N, CA, C and O atoms as a DFTB+ gen file, in Angstrom:
556 C
 N C O
     1  1     107.262     147.706     192.676
     2  2     107.857     148.956     193.059
     3  2     108.835     149.372     191.979
     4  3     109.542     148.526     191.430
     5  1     108.890     150.655     191.661
     6  2     109.888     151.146     190.727
     7  2     110.303     152.547     191.126
     8  3     109.548     153.286     191.757
     9  1     111.503     152.890     190.748
    10  2     112.002     154.239     190.977
    11  2     112.621     154.725     189.688
    12  3     112.993     153.923     188.832
    13  1     112.735     156.028     189.543
    14  2     113.300     156.611     188.342
    15  2     114.767     156.918     188.570
    16  3     115.169     157.299     189.670
    17  1     115.554     156.754     187.539
    18  2     116.970     157.058     187.636
    19  2     117.537     157.297     186.260
    20  3     116.788     157.464     185.297
    21  1     118.837     157.316     186.157
    22  2     119.513     157.490     184.890
    23  2     119.939     156.127     184.384
    24  3     120.545     155.343     185.114
    25  1     119.620     155.848     183.138
    26  2     119.943     154.545     182.566
    27  2     121.450     154.381     182.425
    28  3     122.129     155.299     181.965
    29  1     121.983     153.230     182.814
    30  2     123.416     152.989     182.643
    31  2     123.743     152.779     181.173
    32  3     122.908     152.299     180.406
    33  1     124.952     153.137     180.787
    34  2     125.381     152.948     179.410
    35  2     125.903     151.530     179.189
    36  3     125.832     151.016     178.073
    37  1     126.422     150.896     180.227
    38  2     126.943     149.540     180.127
    39  2     126.879     148.902     181.503
    40  3     126.519     149.562     182.478
    41  1     127.221     147.633     181.592
    42  2     127.174     146.961     182.894
    43  2     128.209     147.528     183.856
    44  3     128.060     147.387     185.069
    45  1     129.257     148.168     183.340
    46  2     130.229     148.803     184.224
    47  2     129.601     149.977     184.960
    48  3     130.062     150.348     186.040
    49  1     128.555     150.567     184.388
    50  2     127.877     151.708     184.999
    51  2     126.797     151.293     185.994
    52  3     126.183     152.151     186.629
    53  1     126.558     150.005     186.139
    54  2     125.536     149.518     187.067
    55  2     126.100     149.537     188.485
    56  3     127.196     149.032     188.732
    57  1     125.352     150.116     189.405
    58  2     125.730     150.088     190.817
    59  2     125.168     148.790     191.401
    60  3     124.053     148.763     191.920
    61  1     125.952     147.723     191.308
    62  2     125.492     146.400     191.731
    63  2     125.210     146.355     193.227
    64  3     124.322     145.622     193.662
    65  1     125.945     147.119     194.017
    66  2     125.681     147.170     195.458
    67  2     124.309     147.776     195.733
    68  3     123.566     147.269     196.573
    69  1     123.968     148.849     195.037
    70  2     122.652     149.483     195.213
    71  2     121.546     148.565     194.720
    72  3     120.483     148.484     195.335
    73  1     121.791     147.869     193.608
    74  2     120.783     146.953     193.072
    75  2     120.576     145.780     194.032
    76  3     119.444     145.345     194.245
    77  1     121.655     145.273     194.603
    78  2     121.550     144.193     195.584
    79  2     120.834     144.677     196.842
    80  3     120.048     143.935     197.432
    81  1     121.099     145.909     197.250
    82  2     120.401     146.484     198.414
    83  2     118.900     146.598     198.138
    84  3     118.088     146.349     199.030
    85  1     118.529     146.969     196.922
    86  2     117.109     147.057     196.562
    87  2     116.465     145.671     196.603
    88  3     115.324     145.529     197.044
    89  1     117.193     144.650     196.144
    90  2     116.677     143.276     196.198
    91  2     116.527     142.823     197.642
    92  3     115.553     142.156     197.991
    93  1     117.487     143.183     198.475
    94  2     117.435     142.807     199.889
    95  2     116.267     143.501     200.581
    96  3     115.587     142.894     201.408
    97  1     116.031     144.765     200.250
    98  2     114.888     145.483     200.817
    99  2     113.571     144.827     200.391
   100  3     112.663     144.663     201.206
   101  1     113.474     144.457     199.119
   102  2     112.269     143.780     198.626
   103  2     112.085     142.446     199.335
   104  3     110.963     142.070     199.677
   105  1     113.190     141.725     199.559
   106  2     113.128     140.437     200.259
   107  2     112.491     140.607     201.635
   108  3     111.801     139.708     202.116
   109  1     112.720     141.748     202.266
   110  2     112.136     142.017     203.575
   111  2     110.621     142.113     203.552
   112  3     109.980     142.052     204.602
   113  1     110.042     142.264     202.371
   114  2     108.582     142.323     202.228
   115  2     107.998     141.013     201.696
   116  3     106.806     140.937     201.401
   117  1     108.832     139.991     201.575
   118  2     108.360     138.696     201.061
   119  2     107.320     138.092     202.001
   120  3     107.324     138.336     203.207
   121  1     106.442     137.306     201.416
   122  2     105.440     136.560     202.186
   123  2     105.802     135.086     202.042
   124  3     105.436     134.446     201.056
   125  1     106.518     134.552     203.022
   126  2     107.028     133.185     202.937
   127  2     106.758     132.403     204.216
   128  3     107.695     131.895     204.832
   129  1     105.471     132.292     204.635
   130  2     105.180     131.604     205.886
   131  2     105.366     130.090     205.822
   132  3     105.492     129.450     206.866
   133  1     105.385     129.507     204.640
   134  2     105.459     128.053     204.514
   135  2     106.898     127.580     204.380
   136  3     107.325     126.683     205.107
   137  1     107.638     128.166     203.470
   138  2     109.026     127.753     203.278
   139  2     109.973     128.465     204.244
   140  3     111.066     127.977     204.529
   141  1     109.546     129.606     204.735
   142  2     110.413     130.463     205.544
   143  2     111.710     130.777     204.789
   144  3     112.785     130.885     205.380
   145  1     111.578     130.918     203.477
   146  2     112.709     131.213     202.591
   147  2     112.362     132.448     201.760
   148  3     111.980     132.329     200.596
   149  1     112.496     133.640     202.363
   150  2     112.164     134.855     201.624
   151  2     113.198     135.133     200.535
   152  3     114.392     134.895     200.718
   153  1     112.720     135.639     199.405
   154  2     113.577     135.959     198.270
   155  2     113.179     137.341     197.757
   156  3     111.995     137.672     197.696
   157  1     114.165     138.134     197.394
   158  2     113.924     139.438     196.786
   159  2     114.697     139.544     195.492
   160  3     115.736     138.906     195.323
   161  1     114.184     140.354     194.577
   162  2     114.835     140.559     193.287
   163  2     114.766     142.032     192.924
   164  3     113.826     142.733     193.302
   165  1     115.762     142.493     192.192
   166  2     115.772     143.866     191.698
   167  2     116.401     143.878     190.311
   168  3     117.323     143.117     190.019
   169  1     115.883     144.756     189.471
   170  2     116.417     144.890     188.118
   171  2     116.415     146.353     187.722
   172  3     115.628     147.156     188.223
   173  1     117.300     146.671     186.827
   174  2     117.411     148.011     186.276
   175  2     116.911     147.952     184.842
   176  3     117.306     147.071     184.078
   177  1     116.043     148.888     184.476
   178  2     115.505     148.918     183.120
   179  2     116.390     149.773     182.223
   180  3     117.279     150.480     182.699
   181  1     116.137     149.699     180.927
   182  2     116.892     150.503     179.975
   183  2     116.728     151.997     180.231
   184  3     117.651     152.774     179.986
   185  1     115.542     152.407     180.729
   186  2     115.313     153.840     180.955
   187  2     115.713     154.285     182.361
   188  3     115.426     155.416     182.755
   189  1     116.377     153.404     183.125
   190  2     116.931     153.792     184.414
   191  2     116.074     153.513     185.625
   192  3     116.483     153.814     186.746
   193  1     114.873     152.935     185.432
   194  2     114.038     152.592     186.581
   195  2     114.577     151.350     187.255
   196  3     115.149     150.475     186.606
   197  1     114.390     151.280     188.570
   198  2     114.677     150.068     189.320
   199  2     113.335     149.438     189.662
   200  3     112.472     150.090     190.250
   201  1     113.156     148.170     189.296
   202  2     111.942     147.438     189.654
   203  2     112.335     146.318     190.594
   204  3     113.404     145.723     190.460
   205  1     111.463     146.036     191.543
   206  2     111.759     145.003     192.532
   207  2     110.595     144.030     192.642
   208  3     109.478     144.310     192.208
   209  1     110.887     142.893     193.228
   210  2     109.863     141.894     193.487
   211  2     110.302     141.003     194.629
   212  3     111.474     140.974     195.004
   213  1     109.346     140.283     195.172
   214  2     109.620     139.363     196.269
   215  2     108.713     138.147     196.112
   216  3     107.672     138.226     195.461
   217  1     109.109     137.021     196.708
   218  2     108.253     135.848     196.598
   219  2     107.007     136.037     197.470
   220  3     107.044     136.641     198.542
   221  1     105.911     135.491     196.954
   222  2     104.619     135.564     197.639
   223  2     104.049     134.149     197.614
   224  3     103.536     133.688     196.594
   225  1     104.150     133.467     198.757
   226  2     103.706     132.073     198.830
   227  2     102.204     131.977     199.008
   228  3     101.525     132.950     199.336
   229  1     101.713     130.776     198.783
   230  2     100.304     130.476     198.925
   231  2     100.187     129.058     199.476
   232  3     101.012     128.198     199.166
   233  1      99.172     128.817     200.287
   234  2      98.973     127.481     200.853
   235  2      98.855     126.433     199.746
   236  3      99.243     125.281     199.940
   237  1      98.328     126.822     198.598
   238  2      98.326     125.965     197.428
   239  2      99.617     126.268     196.676
   240  3      99.653     127.162     195.830
   241  1     100.673     125.524     196.985
   242  2     102.018     125.853     196.527
   243  2     102.120     126.192     195.044
   244  3     102.945     127.021     194.660
   245  1     101.315     125.581     194.223
   246  2     101.377     125.811     192.780
   247  2     101.078     127.235     192.361
   248  3     101.458     127.636     191.260
   249  1     100.413     128.012     193.197
   250  2     100.112     129.399     192.833
   251  2     101.045     130.392     193.518
   252  3     100.796     131.597     193.484
   253  1     102.100     129.908     194.129
   254  2     103.115     130.772     194.728
   255  2     103.811     131.556     193.622
   256  3     104.061     131.024     192.540
   257  1     104.124     132.827     193.896
   258  2     104.855     133.656     192.945
   259  2     106.308     133.780     193.379
   260  3     106.593     134.104     194.532
   261  1     107.211     133.525     192.465
   262  2     108.628     133.758     192.721
   263  2     108.889     135.257     192.731
   264  3     108.081     136.034     192.222
   265  1     109.997     135.661     193.300
   266  2     110.367     137.073     193.324
   267  2     110.487     137.633     191.909
   268  3     110.113     138.778     191.657
   269  1     111.008     136.827     190.990
   270  2     111.161     137.282     189.614
   271  2     109.811     137.530     188.957
   272  3     109.663     138.469     188.175
   273  1     108.806     136.674     189.277
   274  2     107.451     136.872     188.746
   275  2     106.882     138.196     189.248
   276  3     106.278     138.955     188.490
   277  1     107.082     138.455     190.522
   278  2     106.632     139.695     191.130
   279  2     107.326     140.892     190.487
   280  3     106.697     141.923     190.248
   281  1     108.613     140.758     190.209
   282  2     109.381     141.821     189.570
   283  2     108.847     142.111     188.169
   284  3     108.672     143.274     187.806
   285  1     108.589     141.082     187.389
   286  2     108.066     141.277     186.033
   287  2     106.688     141.943     186.096
   288  3     106.378     142.792     185.261
   289  1     105.864     141.571     187.069
   290  2     104.569     142.236     187.247
   291  2     104.769     143.718     187.547
   292  3     104.050     144.560     187.009
   293  1     105.743     144.045     188.405
   294  2     106.041     145.442     188.719
   295  2     106.553     146.181     187.488
   296  3     106.229     147.351     187.285
   297  1     107.351     145.505     186.667
   298  2     107.857     146.102     185.430
   299  2     106.692     146.510     184.531
   300  3     106.633     147.644     184.054
   301  1     105.780     145.589     184.308
   302  2     104.639     145.854     183.432
   303  2     103.743     146.932     184.037
   304  3     103.295     147.838     183.333
   305  1     103.483     146.836     185.341
   306  2     102.603     147.806     186.012
   307  2     103.194     149.213     186.023
   308  3     102.453     150.194     186.090
   309  1     104.528     149.322     185.958
   310  2     105.161     150.640     186.017
   311  2     105.489     151.207     184.636
   312  3     106.232     152.182     184.524
   313  1     104.943     150.606     183.602
   314  2     105.133     151.161     182.265
   315  2     105.873     150.282     181.289
   316  3     106.088     150.680     180.144
   317  1     106.267     149.101     181.708
   318  2     106.944     148.179     180.803
   319  2     108.403     148.529     180.625
   320  3     109.020     149.144     181.495
   321  1     108.941     148.136     179.505
   322  2     110.346     148.370     179.225
   323  2     111.119     147.066     179.238
   324  3     110.542     145.982     179.324
   325  1     112.406     147.187     179.153
   326  2     113.303     146.036     179.080
   327  2     114.316     146.077     180.211
   328  3     114.780     147.145     180.610
   329  1     114.652     144.896     180.721
   330  2     115.596     144.779     181.834
   331  2     117.036     144.801     181.339
   332  3     117.379     144.124     180.370
   333  1     117.870     145.577     182.007
   334  2     119.267     145.745     181.637
   335  2     120.209     145.041     182.618
   336  3     121.249     144.525     182.210
   337  1     119.853     145.016     183.909
   338  2     120.686     144.406     184.952
   339  2     119.757     143.790     185.987
   340  3     118.689     144.335     186.264
   341  1     120.156     142.653     186.564
   342  2     119.275     141.908     187.472
   343  2     120.086     141.227     188.567
   344  3     121.207     140.772     188.341
   345  1     119.489     141.168     189.772
   346  2     120.064     140.397     190.878
   347  2     118.922     139.849     191.731
   348  3     117.859     140.463     191.829
   349  1     119.148     138.701     192.341
   350  2     118.174     138.052     193.215
   351  2     118.917     137.607     194.473
   352  3     120.037     137.104     194.391
   353  1     118.281     137.796     195.659
   354  2     118.935     137.440     196.921
   355  2     118.024     136.599     197.804
   356  3     116.800     136.627     197.676
   357  1     118.661     135.846     198.709
   358  2     117.907     135.052     199.681
   359  2     117.697     135.852     200.967
   360  3     118.015     137.040     201.024
   361  1     117.167     135.200     201.989
   362  2     116.840     135.840     203.247
   363  2     118.026     136.399     204.010
   364  3     117.847     137.167     204.955
   365  1     119.228     136.027     203.617
   366  2     120.437     136.539     204.255
   367  2     121.144     137.574     203.379
   368  3     122.210     138.080     203.729
   369  1     120.527     137.878     202.233
   370  2     121.132     138.835     201.313
   371  2     122.156     138.233     200.373
   372  3     122.830     138.960     199.644
   373  1     122.284     136.900     200.379
   374  2     123.223     136.225     199.481
   375  2     122.612     136.108     198.084
   376  3     121.418     135.844     197.937
   377  1     123.430     136.304     197.081
   378  2     122.978     136.237     195.694
   379  2     122.510     134.818     195.358
   380  3     123.138     133.833     195.745
   381  1     121.399     134.738     194.633
   382  2     120.833     133.471     194.159
   383  2     120.819     133.436     192.641
   384  3     120.792     134.479     191.988
   385  1     120.836     132.250     192.089
   386  2     120.642     132.063     190.653
   387  2     119.157     131.824     190.411
   388  3     118.569     130.967     191.070
   389  1     118.534     132.549     189.494
   390  2     117.122     132.293     189.195
   391  2     116.925     130.864     188.681
   392  3     117.790     130.309     188.003
   393  1     115.778     130.286     189.014
   394  2     115.444     128.953     188.514
   395  2     115.163     129.033     187.011
   396  3     115.105     130.125     186.444
   397  1     114.993     127.904     186.386
   398  2     114.748     127.859     184.950
   399  2     113.501     128.616     184.521
   400  3     113.528     129.337     183.524
   401  1     112.413     128.463     185.259
   402  2     111.163     129.168     184.935
   403  2     111.394     130.672     184.979
   404  3     110.942     131.404     184.099
   405  1     112.095     131.123     185.999
   406  2     112.330     132.554     186.162
   407  2     113.328     133.074     185.128
   408  3     113.222     134.221     184.694
   409  1     114.281     132.258     184.736
   410  2     115.196     132.663     183.669
   411  2     114.406     132.923     182.389
   412  3     114.703     133.856     181.641
   413  1     113.400     132.088     182.149
   414  2     112.556     132.265     180.964
   415  2     111.798     133.592     181.046
   416  3     111.695     134.306     180.049
   417  1     111.269     133.927     182.219
   418  2     110.582     135.216     182.401
   419  2     111.533     136.382     182.144
   420  3     111.176     137.337     181.455
   421  1     112.729     136.305     182.691
   422  2     113.710     137.367     182.492
   423  2     114.094     137.487     181.019
   424  3     114.243     138.593     180.501
   425  1     114.251     136.356     180.352
   426  2     114.608     136.343     178.934
   427  2     113.556     137.084     178.113
   428  3     113.892     137.860     177.219
   429  1     112.309     136.847     178.415
   430  2     111.198     137.468     177.672
   431  2     111.225     138.997     177.773
   432  3     110.800     139.689     176.848
   433  1     111.723     139.519     178.893
   434  2     111.669     140.963     179.138
   435  2     113.058     141.600     179.173
   436  3     113.236     142.673     179.750
   437  1     114.023     140.952     178.568
   438  2     115.405     141.423     178.593
   439  2     115.644     142.526     177.569
   440  3     114.990     142.591     176.528
   441  1     116.594     143.384     177.895
   442  2     117.176     144.290     176.909
   443  2     118.349     143.548     176.287
   444  3     118.850     142.594     176.882
   445  1     118.792     143.951     175.126
   446  2     119.997     143.323     174.575
   447  2     121.131     143.434     175.597
   448  3     121.395     144.512     176.130
   449  1     121.788     142.316     175.861
   450  2     122.911     142.316     176.790
   451  2     122.534     142.287     178.260
   452  3     123.371     142.593     179.109
   453  1     121.281     141.922     178.591
   454  2     120.893     141.828     180.008
   455  2     121.974     141.073     180.766
   456  3     122.385     139.982     180.372
   457  1     122.429     141.675     181.864
   458  2     123.466     141.066     182.697
   459  2     122.873     140.748     184.061
   460  3     122.146     141.558     184.635
   461  1     123.187     139.567     184.575
   462  2     122.728     139.127     185.885
   463  2     123.923     138.987     186.812
   464  3     124.977     138.492     186.415
   465  1     123.747     139.431     188.057
   466  2     124.735     139.148     189.095
   467  2     124.354     137.774     189.634
   468  3     123.275     137.614     190.204
   469  1     125.223     136.780     189.463
   470  2     124.918     135.403     189.849
   471  2     125.924     134.912     190.882
   472  3     126.876     135.612     191.228
   473  1     125.697     133.710     191.359
   474  2     126.626     133.092     192.310
   475  2     128.012     132.884     191.683
   476  3     128.999     132.687     192.393
   477  1     128.072     132.930     190.358
   478  2     129.340     132.774     189.630
   479  2     129.864     134.100     189.098
   480  3     130.786     134.116     188.282
   481  1     129.288     135.217     189.551
   482  2     129.706     136.528     189.064
   483  2     128.740     137.058     188.017
   484  3     127.617     136.567     187.900
   485  1     129.168     138.056     187.257
   486  2     128.325     138.647     186.222
   487  2     128.214     137.697     185.036
   488  3     129.219     137.196     184.530
   489  1     126.980     137.456     184.599
   490  2     126.715     136.591     183.455
   491  2     125.652     137.254     182.584
   492  3     124.736     137.900     183.094
   493  1     125.780     137.090     181.273
   494  2     124.733     137.592     180.381
   495  2     123.552     136.622     180.392
   496  3     123.679     135.468     180.799
   497  1     122.418     137.111     179.941
   498  2     121.233     136.257     179.850
   499  2     121.524     135.060     178.950
   500  3     121.080     133.949     179.237
   501  1     122.263     135.277     177.867
   502  2     122.596     134.175     176.955
   503  2     123.451     133.115     177.632
   504  3     123.398     131.947     177.248
   505  1     124.237     133.498     178.631
   506  2     125.048     132.523     179.353
   507  2     124.223     131.719     180.358
   508  3     124.508     130.544     180.589
   509  1     123.204     132.340     180.958
   510  2     122.416     131.609     181.954
   511  2     121.225     130.880     181.333
   512  3     120.621     130.017     181.970
   513  1     120.888     131.227     180.091
   514  2     119.816     130.516     179.380
   515  2     120.203     130.400     177.901
   516  3     119.618     131.058     177.042
   517  1     121.205     129.546     177.618
   518  2     121.657     129.408     176.227
   519  2     120.592     128.768     175.346
   520  3     119.799     127.944     175.801
   521  1     120.591     129.159     174.092
   522  2     119.668     128.587     173.102
   523  2     118.210     128.709     173.542
   524  3     117.414     127.793     173.338
   525  1     117.872     129.836     174.141
   526  2     116.529     130.042     174.698
   527  2     115.456     130.135     173.622
   528  3     115.715     130.536     172.487
   529  1     114.256     129.755     174.009
   530  2     113.060     129.928     173.186
   531  2     112.414     131.225     173.622
   532  3     112.226     131.449     174.818
   533  1     112.070     132.084     172.675
   534  2     111.477     133.365     173.041
   535  2     110.529     133.891     171.985
   536  3     110.177     133.177     171.046
   537  1     110.114     135.141     172.137
   538  2     109.149     135.746     171.224
   539  2     109.591     135.680     169.759
   540  3     108.763     135.538     168.859
   541  1     110.911     135.786     169.528
   542  2     111.403     135.739     168.152
   543  2     111.112     134.395     167.478
   544  3     111.057     134.324     166.251
   545  1     110.928     133.338     168.258
   546  2     110.607     132.028     167.709
   547  2     109.146     131.922     167.288
   548  3     108.778     130.991     166.573
   549  1     108.317     132.852     167.716
   550  2     106.888     132.828     167.387
   551  2     106.530     133.793     166.273
   552  3     105.377     133.856     165.845
   553  1     107.520     134.547     165.800
   554  2     107.250     135.563     164.761
   555  2     106.947     134.908     163.423
   556  3     106.698     135.602     162.438
């Protein structure tokens, strides 16, 4: 899912409450019959779109999609771009920290200065995934 908006100039211009609400709404569409742990994610792109995702479980646990995976799929399906701000929430709307695999996905599609709302407050992508391996390492 994506919506059009005005791109923020900095993280101070990000409406974190609205972004968290979008993640919470996406969480409501999660498919989590096995873990009963629905997760939603929302991100703001450089061009002002909001993209969302939710976890989609599978009886074969290895093919389960995290909310962040779903979000990146929505990003690509809605025209691509780079993520500027990100938040992920659990079934109660509490902020979650993305797992290592999902941090790697976010890193790959980040805009310079991608900021995440985390359990420890606002953190840059470089703070949550220091010394990351990315596309620049394959050039």
